[in-house]
PDB file of N, CA and C in Angstrom:
ATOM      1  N   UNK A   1       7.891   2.926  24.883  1.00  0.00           N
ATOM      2  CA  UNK A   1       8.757   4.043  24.692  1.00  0.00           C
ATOM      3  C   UNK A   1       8.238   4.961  23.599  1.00  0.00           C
ATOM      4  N   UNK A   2       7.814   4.371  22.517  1.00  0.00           N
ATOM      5  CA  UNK A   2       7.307   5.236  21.967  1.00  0.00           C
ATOM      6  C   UNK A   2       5.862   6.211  21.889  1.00  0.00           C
ATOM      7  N   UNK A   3       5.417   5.785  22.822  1.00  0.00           N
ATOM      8  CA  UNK A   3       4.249   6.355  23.485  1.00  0.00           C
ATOM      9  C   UNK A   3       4.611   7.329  23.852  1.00  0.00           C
ATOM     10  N   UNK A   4       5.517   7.294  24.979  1.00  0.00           N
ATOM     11  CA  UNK A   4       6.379   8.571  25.928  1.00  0.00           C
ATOM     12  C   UNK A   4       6.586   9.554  24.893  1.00  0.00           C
ATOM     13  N   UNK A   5       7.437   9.178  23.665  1.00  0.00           N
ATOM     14  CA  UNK A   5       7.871  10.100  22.962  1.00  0.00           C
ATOM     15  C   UNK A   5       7.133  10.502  22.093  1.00  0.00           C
ATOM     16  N   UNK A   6       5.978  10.150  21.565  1.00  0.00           N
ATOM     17  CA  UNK A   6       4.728  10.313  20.737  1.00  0.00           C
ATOM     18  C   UNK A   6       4.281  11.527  21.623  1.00  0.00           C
ATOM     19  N   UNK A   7       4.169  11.403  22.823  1.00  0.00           N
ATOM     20  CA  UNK A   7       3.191  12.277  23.670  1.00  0.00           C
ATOM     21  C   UNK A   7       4.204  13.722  23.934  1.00  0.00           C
ATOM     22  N   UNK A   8       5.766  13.738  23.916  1.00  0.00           N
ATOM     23  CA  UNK A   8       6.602  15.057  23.313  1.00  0.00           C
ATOM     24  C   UNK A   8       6.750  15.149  22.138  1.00  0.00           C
ATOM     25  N   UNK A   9       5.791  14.561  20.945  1.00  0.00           N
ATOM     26  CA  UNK A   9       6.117  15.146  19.647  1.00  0.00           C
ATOM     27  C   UNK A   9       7.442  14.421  19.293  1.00  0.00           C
ATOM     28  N   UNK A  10       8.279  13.387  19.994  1.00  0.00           N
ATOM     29  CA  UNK A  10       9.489  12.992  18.811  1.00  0.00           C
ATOM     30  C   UNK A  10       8.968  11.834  18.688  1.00  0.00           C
ATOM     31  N   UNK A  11       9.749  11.264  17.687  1.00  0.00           N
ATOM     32  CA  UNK A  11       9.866   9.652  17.421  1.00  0.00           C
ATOM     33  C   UNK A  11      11.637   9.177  17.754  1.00  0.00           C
ATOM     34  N   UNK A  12      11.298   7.831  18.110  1.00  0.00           N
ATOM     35  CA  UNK A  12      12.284   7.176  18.285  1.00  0.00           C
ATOM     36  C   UNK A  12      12.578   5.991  17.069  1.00  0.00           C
ATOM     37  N   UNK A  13      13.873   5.895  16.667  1.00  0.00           N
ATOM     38  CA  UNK A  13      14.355   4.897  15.898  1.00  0.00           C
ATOM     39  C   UNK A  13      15.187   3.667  16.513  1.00  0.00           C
ATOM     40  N   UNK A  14      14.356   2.978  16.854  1.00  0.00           N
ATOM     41  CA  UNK A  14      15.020   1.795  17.671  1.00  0.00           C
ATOM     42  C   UNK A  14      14.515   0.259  16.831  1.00  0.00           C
ATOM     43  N   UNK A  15      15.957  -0.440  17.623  1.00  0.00           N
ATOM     44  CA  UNK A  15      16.015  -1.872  16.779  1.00  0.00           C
ATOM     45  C   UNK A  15      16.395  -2.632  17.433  1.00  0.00           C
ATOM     46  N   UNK A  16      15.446  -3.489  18.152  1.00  0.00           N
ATOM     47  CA  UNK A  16      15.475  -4.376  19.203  1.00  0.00           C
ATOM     48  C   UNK A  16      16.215  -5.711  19.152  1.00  0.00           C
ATOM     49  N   UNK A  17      17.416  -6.031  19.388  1.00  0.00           N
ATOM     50  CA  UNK A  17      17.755  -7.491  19.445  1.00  0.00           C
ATOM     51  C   UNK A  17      17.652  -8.417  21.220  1.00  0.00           C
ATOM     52  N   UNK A  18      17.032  -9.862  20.550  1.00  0.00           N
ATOM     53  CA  UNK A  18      16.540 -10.546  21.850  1.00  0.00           C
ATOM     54  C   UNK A  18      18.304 -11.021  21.516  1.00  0.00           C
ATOM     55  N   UNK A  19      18.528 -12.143  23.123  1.00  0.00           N
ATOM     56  CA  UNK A  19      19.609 -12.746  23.144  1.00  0.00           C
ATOM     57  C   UNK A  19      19.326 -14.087  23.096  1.00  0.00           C
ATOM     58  N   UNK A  20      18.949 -15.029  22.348  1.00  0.00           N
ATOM     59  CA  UNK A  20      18.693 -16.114  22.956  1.00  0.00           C
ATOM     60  C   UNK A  20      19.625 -16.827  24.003  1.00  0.00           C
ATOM     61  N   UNK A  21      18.491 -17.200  25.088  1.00  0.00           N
ATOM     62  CA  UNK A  21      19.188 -18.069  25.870  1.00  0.00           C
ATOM     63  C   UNK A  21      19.183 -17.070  27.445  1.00  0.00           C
ATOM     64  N   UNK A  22      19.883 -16.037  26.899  1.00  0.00           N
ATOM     65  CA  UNK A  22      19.901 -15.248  28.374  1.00  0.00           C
ATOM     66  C   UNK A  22      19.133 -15.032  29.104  1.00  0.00           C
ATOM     67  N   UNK A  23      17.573 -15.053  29.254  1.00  0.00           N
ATOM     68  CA  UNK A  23      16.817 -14.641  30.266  1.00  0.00           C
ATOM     69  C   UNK A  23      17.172 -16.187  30.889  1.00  0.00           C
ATOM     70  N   UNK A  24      17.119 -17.487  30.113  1.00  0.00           N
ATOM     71  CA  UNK A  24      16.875 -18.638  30.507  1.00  0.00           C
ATOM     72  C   UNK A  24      18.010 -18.902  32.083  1.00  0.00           C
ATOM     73  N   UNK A  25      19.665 -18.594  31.507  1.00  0.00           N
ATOM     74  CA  UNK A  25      20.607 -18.694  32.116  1.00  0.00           C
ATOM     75  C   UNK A  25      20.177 -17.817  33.407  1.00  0.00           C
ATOM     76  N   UNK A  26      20.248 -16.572  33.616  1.00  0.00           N
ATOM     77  CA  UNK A  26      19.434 -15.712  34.732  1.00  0.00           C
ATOM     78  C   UNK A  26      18.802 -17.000  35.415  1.00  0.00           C
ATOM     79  N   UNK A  27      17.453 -16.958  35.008  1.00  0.00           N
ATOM     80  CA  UNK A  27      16.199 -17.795  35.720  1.00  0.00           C
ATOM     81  C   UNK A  27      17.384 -19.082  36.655  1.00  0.00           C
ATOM     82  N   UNK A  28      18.597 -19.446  36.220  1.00  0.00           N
ATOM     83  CA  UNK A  28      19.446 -20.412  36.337  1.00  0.00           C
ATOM     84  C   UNK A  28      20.410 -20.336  37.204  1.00  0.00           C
ATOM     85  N   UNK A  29      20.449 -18.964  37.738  1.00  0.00           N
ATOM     86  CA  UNK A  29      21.227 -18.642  38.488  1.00  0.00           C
ATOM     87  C   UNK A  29      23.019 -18.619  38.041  1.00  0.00           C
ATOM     88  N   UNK A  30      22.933 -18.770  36.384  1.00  0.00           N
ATOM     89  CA  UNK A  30      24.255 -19.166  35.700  1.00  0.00           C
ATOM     90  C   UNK A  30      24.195 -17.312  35.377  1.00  0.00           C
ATOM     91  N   UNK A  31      25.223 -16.508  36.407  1.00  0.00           N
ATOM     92  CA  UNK A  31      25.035 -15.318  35.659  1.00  0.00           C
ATOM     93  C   UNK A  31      26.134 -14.965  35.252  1.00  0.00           C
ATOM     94  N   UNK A  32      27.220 -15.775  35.371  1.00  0.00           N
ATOM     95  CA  UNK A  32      28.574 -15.236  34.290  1.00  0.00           C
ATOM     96  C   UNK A  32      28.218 -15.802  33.425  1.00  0.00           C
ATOM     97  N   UNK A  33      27.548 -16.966  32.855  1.00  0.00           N
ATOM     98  CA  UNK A  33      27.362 -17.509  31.563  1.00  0.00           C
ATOM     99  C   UNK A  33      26.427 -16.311  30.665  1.00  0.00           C
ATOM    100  N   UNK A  34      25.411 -15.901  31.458  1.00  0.00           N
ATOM    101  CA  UNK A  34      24.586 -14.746  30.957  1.00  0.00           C
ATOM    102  C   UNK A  34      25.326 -13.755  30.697  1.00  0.00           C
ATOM    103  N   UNK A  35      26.187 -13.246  31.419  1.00  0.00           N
ATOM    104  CA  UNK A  35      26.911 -11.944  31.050  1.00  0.00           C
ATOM    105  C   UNK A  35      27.700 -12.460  30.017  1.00  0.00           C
ATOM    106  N   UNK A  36      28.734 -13.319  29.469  1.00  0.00           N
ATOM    107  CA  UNK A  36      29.443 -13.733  28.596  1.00  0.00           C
ATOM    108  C   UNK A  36      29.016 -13.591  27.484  1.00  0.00           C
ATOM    109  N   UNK A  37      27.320 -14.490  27.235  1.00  0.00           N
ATOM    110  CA  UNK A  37      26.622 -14.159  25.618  1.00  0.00           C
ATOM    111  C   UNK A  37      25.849 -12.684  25.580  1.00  0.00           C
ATOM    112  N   UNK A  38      25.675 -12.207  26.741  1.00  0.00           N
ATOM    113  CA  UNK A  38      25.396 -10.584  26.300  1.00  0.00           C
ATOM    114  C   UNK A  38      26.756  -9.870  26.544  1.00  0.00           C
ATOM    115  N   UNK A  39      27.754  -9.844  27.046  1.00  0.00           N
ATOM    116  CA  UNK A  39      28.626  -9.129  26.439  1.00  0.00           C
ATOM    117  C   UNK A  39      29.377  -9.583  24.919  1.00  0.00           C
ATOM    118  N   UNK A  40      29.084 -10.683  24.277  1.00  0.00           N
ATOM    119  CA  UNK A  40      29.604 -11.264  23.708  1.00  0.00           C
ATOM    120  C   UNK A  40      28.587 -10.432  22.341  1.00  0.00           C
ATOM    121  N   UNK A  41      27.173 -10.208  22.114  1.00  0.00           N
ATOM    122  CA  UNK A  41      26.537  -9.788  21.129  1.00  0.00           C
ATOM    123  C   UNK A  41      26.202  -8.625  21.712  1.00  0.00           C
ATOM    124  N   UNK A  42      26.906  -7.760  22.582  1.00  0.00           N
ATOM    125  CA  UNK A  42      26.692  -6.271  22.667  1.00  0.00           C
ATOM    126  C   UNK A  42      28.273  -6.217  22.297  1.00  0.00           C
ATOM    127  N   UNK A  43      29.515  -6.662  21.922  1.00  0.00           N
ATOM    128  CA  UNK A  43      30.570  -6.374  21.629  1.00  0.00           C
ATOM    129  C   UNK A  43      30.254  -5.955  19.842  1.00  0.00           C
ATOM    130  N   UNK A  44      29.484  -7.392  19.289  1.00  0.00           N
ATOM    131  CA  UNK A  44      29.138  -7.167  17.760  1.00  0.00           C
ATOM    132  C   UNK A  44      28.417  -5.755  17.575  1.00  0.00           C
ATOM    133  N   UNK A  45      27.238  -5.508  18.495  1.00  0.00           N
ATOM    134  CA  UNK A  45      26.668  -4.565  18.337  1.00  0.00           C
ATOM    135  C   UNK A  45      27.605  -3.210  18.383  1.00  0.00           C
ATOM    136  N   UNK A  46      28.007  -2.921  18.930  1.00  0.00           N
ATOM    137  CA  UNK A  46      29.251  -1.484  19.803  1.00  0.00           C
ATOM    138  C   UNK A  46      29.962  -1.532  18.024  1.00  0.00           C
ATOM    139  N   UNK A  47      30.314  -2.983  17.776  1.00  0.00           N
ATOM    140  CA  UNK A  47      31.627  -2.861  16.997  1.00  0.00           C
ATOM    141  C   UNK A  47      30.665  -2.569  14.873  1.00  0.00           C
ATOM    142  N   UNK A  48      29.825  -2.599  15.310  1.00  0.00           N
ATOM    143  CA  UNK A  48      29.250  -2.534  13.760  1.00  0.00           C
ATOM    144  C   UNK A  48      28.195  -1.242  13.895  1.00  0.00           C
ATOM    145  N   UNK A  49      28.060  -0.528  14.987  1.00  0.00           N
ATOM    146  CA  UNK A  49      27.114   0.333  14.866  1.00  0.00           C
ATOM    147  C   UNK A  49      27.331   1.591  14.976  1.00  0.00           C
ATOM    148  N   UNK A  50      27.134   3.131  14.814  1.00  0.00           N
ATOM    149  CA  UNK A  50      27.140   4.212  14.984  1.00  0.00           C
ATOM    150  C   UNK A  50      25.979   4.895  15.833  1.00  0.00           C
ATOM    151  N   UNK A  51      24.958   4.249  15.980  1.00  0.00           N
ATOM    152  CA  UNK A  51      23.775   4.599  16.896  1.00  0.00           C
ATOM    153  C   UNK A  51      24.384   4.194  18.379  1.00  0.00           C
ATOM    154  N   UNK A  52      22.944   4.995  19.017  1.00  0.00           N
ATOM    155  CA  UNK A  52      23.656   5.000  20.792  1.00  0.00           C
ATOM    156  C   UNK A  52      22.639   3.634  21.054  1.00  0.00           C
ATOM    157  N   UNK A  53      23.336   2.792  21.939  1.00  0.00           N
ATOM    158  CA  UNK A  53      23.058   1.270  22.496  1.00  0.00           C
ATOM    159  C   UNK A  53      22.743   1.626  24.013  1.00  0.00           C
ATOM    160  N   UNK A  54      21.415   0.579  23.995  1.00  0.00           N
ATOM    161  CA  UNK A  54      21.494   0.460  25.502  1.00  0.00           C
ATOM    162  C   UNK A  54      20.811  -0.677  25.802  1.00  0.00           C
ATOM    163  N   UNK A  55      20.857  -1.158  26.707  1.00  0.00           N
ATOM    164  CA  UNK A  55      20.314  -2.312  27.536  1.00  0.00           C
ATOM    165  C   UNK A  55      19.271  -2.255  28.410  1.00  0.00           C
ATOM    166  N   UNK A  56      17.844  -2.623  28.123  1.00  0.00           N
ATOM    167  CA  UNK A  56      17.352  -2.622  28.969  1.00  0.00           C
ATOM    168  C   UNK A  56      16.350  -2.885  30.158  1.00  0.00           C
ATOM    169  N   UNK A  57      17.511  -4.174  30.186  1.00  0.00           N
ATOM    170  CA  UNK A  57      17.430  -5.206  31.855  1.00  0.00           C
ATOM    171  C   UNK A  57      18.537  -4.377  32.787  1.00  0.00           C
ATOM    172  N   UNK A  58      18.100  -4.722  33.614  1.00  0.00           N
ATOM    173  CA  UNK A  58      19.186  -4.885  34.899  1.00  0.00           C
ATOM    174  C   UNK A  58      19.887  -5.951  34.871  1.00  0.00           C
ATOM    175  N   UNK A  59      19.667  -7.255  34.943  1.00  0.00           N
ATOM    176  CA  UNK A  59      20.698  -8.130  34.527  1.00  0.00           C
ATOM    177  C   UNK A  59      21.665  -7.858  33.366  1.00  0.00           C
ATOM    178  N   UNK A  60      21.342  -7.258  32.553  1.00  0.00           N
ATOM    179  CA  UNK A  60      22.613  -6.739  31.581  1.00  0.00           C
ATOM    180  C   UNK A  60      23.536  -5.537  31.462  1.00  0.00           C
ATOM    181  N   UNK A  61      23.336  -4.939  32.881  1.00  0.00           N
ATOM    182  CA  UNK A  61      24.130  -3.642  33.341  1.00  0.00           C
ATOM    183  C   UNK A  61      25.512  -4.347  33.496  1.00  0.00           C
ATOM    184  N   UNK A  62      25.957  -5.324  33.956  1.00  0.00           N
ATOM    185  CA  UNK A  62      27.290  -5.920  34.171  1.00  0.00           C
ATOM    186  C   UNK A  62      28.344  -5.660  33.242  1.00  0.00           C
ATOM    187  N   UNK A  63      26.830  -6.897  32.001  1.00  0.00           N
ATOM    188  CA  UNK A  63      28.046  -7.083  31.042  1.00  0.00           C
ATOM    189  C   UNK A  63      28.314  -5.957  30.195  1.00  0.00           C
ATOM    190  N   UNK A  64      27.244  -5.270  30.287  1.00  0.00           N
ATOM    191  CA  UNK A  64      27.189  -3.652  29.325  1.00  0.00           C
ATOM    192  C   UNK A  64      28.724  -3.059  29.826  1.00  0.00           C
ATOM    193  N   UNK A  65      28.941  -2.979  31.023  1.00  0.00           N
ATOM    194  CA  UNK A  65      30.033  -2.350  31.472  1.00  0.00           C
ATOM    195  C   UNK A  65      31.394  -2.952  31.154  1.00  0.00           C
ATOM    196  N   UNK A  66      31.320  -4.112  30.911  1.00  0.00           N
ATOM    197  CA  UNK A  66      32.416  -5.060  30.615  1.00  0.00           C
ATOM    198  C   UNK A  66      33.048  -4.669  28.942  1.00  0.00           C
ATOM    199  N   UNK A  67      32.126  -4.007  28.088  1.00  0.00           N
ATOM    200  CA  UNK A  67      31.971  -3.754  26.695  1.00  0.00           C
ATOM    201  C   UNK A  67      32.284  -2.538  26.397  1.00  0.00           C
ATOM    202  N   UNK A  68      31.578  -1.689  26.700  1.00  0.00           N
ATOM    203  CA  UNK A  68      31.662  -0.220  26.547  1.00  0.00           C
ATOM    204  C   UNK A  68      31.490   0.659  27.239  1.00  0.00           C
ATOM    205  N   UNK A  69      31.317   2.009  28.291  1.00  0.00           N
ATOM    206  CA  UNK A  69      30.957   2.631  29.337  1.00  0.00           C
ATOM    207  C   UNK A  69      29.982   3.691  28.614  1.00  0.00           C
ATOM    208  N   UNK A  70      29.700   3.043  27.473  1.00  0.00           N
ATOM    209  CA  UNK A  70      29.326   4.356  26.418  1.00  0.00           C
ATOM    210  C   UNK A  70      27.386   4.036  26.720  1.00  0.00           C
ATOM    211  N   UNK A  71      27.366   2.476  26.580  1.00  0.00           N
ATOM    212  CA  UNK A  71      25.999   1.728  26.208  1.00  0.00           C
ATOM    213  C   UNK A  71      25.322   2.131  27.816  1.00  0.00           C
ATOM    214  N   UNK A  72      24.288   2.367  27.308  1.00  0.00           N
ATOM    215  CA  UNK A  72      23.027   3.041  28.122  1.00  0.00           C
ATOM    216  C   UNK A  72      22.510   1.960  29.028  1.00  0.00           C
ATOM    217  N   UNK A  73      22.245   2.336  30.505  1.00  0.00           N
ATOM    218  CA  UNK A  73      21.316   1.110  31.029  1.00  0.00           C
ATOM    219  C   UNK A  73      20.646   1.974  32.105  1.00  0.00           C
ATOM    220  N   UNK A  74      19.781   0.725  32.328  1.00  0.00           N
ATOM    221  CA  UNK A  74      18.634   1.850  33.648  1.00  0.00           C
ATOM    222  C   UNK A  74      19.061   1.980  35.054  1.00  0.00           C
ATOM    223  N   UNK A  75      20.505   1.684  34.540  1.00  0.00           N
ATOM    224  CA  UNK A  75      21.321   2.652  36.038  1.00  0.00           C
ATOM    225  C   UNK A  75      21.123   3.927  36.094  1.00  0.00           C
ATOM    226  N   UNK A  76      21.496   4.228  35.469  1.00  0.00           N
ATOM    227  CA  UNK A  76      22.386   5.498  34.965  1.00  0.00           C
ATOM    228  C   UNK A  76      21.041   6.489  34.735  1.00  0.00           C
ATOM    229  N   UNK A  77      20.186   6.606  34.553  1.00  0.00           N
ATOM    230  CA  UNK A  77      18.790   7.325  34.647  1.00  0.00           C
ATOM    231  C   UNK A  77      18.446   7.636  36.206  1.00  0.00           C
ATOM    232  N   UNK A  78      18.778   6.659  37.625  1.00  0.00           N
ATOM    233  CA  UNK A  78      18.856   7.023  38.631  1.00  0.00           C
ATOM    234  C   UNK A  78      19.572   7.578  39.227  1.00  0.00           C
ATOM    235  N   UNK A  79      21.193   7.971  38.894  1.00  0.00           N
ATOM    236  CA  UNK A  79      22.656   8.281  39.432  1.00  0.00           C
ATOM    237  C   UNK A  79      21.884   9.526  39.839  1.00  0.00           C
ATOM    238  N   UNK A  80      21.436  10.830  39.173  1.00  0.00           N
ATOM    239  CA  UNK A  80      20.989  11.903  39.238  1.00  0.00           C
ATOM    240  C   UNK A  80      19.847  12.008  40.819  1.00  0.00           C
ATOM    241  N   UNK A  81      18.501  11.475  40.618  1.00  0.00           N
ATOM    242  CA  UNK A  81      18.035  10.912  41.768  1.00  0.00           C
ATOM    243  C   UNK A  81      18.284  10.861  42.875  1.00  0.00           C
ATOM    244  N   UNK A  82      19.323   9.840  42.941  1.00  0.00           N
ATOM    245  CA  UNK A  82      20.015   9.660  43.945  1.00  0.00           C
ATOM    246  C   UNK A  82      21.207  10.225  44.953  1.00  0.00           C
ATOM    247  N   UNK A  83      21.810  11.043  44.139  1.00  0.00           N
ATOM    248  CA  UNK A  83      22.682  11.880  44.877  1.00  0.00           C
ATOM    249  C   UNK A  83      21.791  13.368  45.073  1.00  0.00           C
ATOM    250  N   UNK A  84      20.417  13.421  44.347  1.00  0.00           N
ATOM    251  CA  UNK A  84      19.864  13.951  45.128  1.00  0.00           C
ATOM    252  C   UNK A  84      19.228  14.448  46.626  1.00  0.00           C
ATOM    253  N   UNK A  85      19.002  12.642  47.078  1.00  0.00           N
ATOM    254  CA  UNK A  85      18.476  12.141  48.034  1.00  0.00           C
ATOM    255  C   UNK A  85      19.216  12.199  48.671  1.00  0.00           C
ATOM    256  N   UNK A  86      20.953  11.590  48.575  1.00  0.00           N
ATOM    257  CA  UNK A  86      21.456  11.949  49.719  1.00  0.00           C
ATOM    258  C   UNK A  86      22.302  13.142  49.999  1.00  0.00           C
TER     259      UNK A  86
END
C-alpha cells in the first residue's frame, strides 16, 4: 500500500493488528468462532480509536459489519464496479 501511495506523492499512516488464532479457525471451517474474536478486537479497536479502520480479508467483512458499518473492507471498493456492469 504504500508503494501505491508513494507513487501519488502521499503517505499513509497505518497500524497493523494480527488476530491471533483467526486465520487458523477459517482454515477450520469454525467461521462464527472467527467472526466472534474479530468482531470481538475490532469492537476494542472502533471503541478506542479516532482513525478510519478497515479490514483487509474477506473473511472479516462479516464480522466488520456486525461492529460498525463505518470500518472499511474490500467489498465496498467493488460496489461502484459493479453496478457499473450491470
Amino acid at each position: 500500500m504504500n508503494q501505491f501511495a508513494n507513487k501519488d506523492s502521499k503517505s499513509l499512516d497505518i497500524e497493523v493488528h494480527i488476530i491471533e488464532g483467526a486465520f487458523k479457525l477459517v482454515m477450520e471451517g469454525q467461521l462464527e468462532g472467527h467472526n466472534r474474536i474479530v468482531a470481538k478486537e475490532l469492537e476494542m479497536l472502533v471503541k478506542d480509536s479516532t482513525q478510519a479502520i478497515a479490514v483487509a480479508q474477506l473473511s472479516m467483512v462479516d464480522a466488520s459489519k456486525q461492529i460498525n458499518s463505518d470500518i472499511l473492507n474490500p467489498l465496498r471498493t467493488l460496489v461502484p464496479a459493479i453496478q457499473n456492469t450491470l
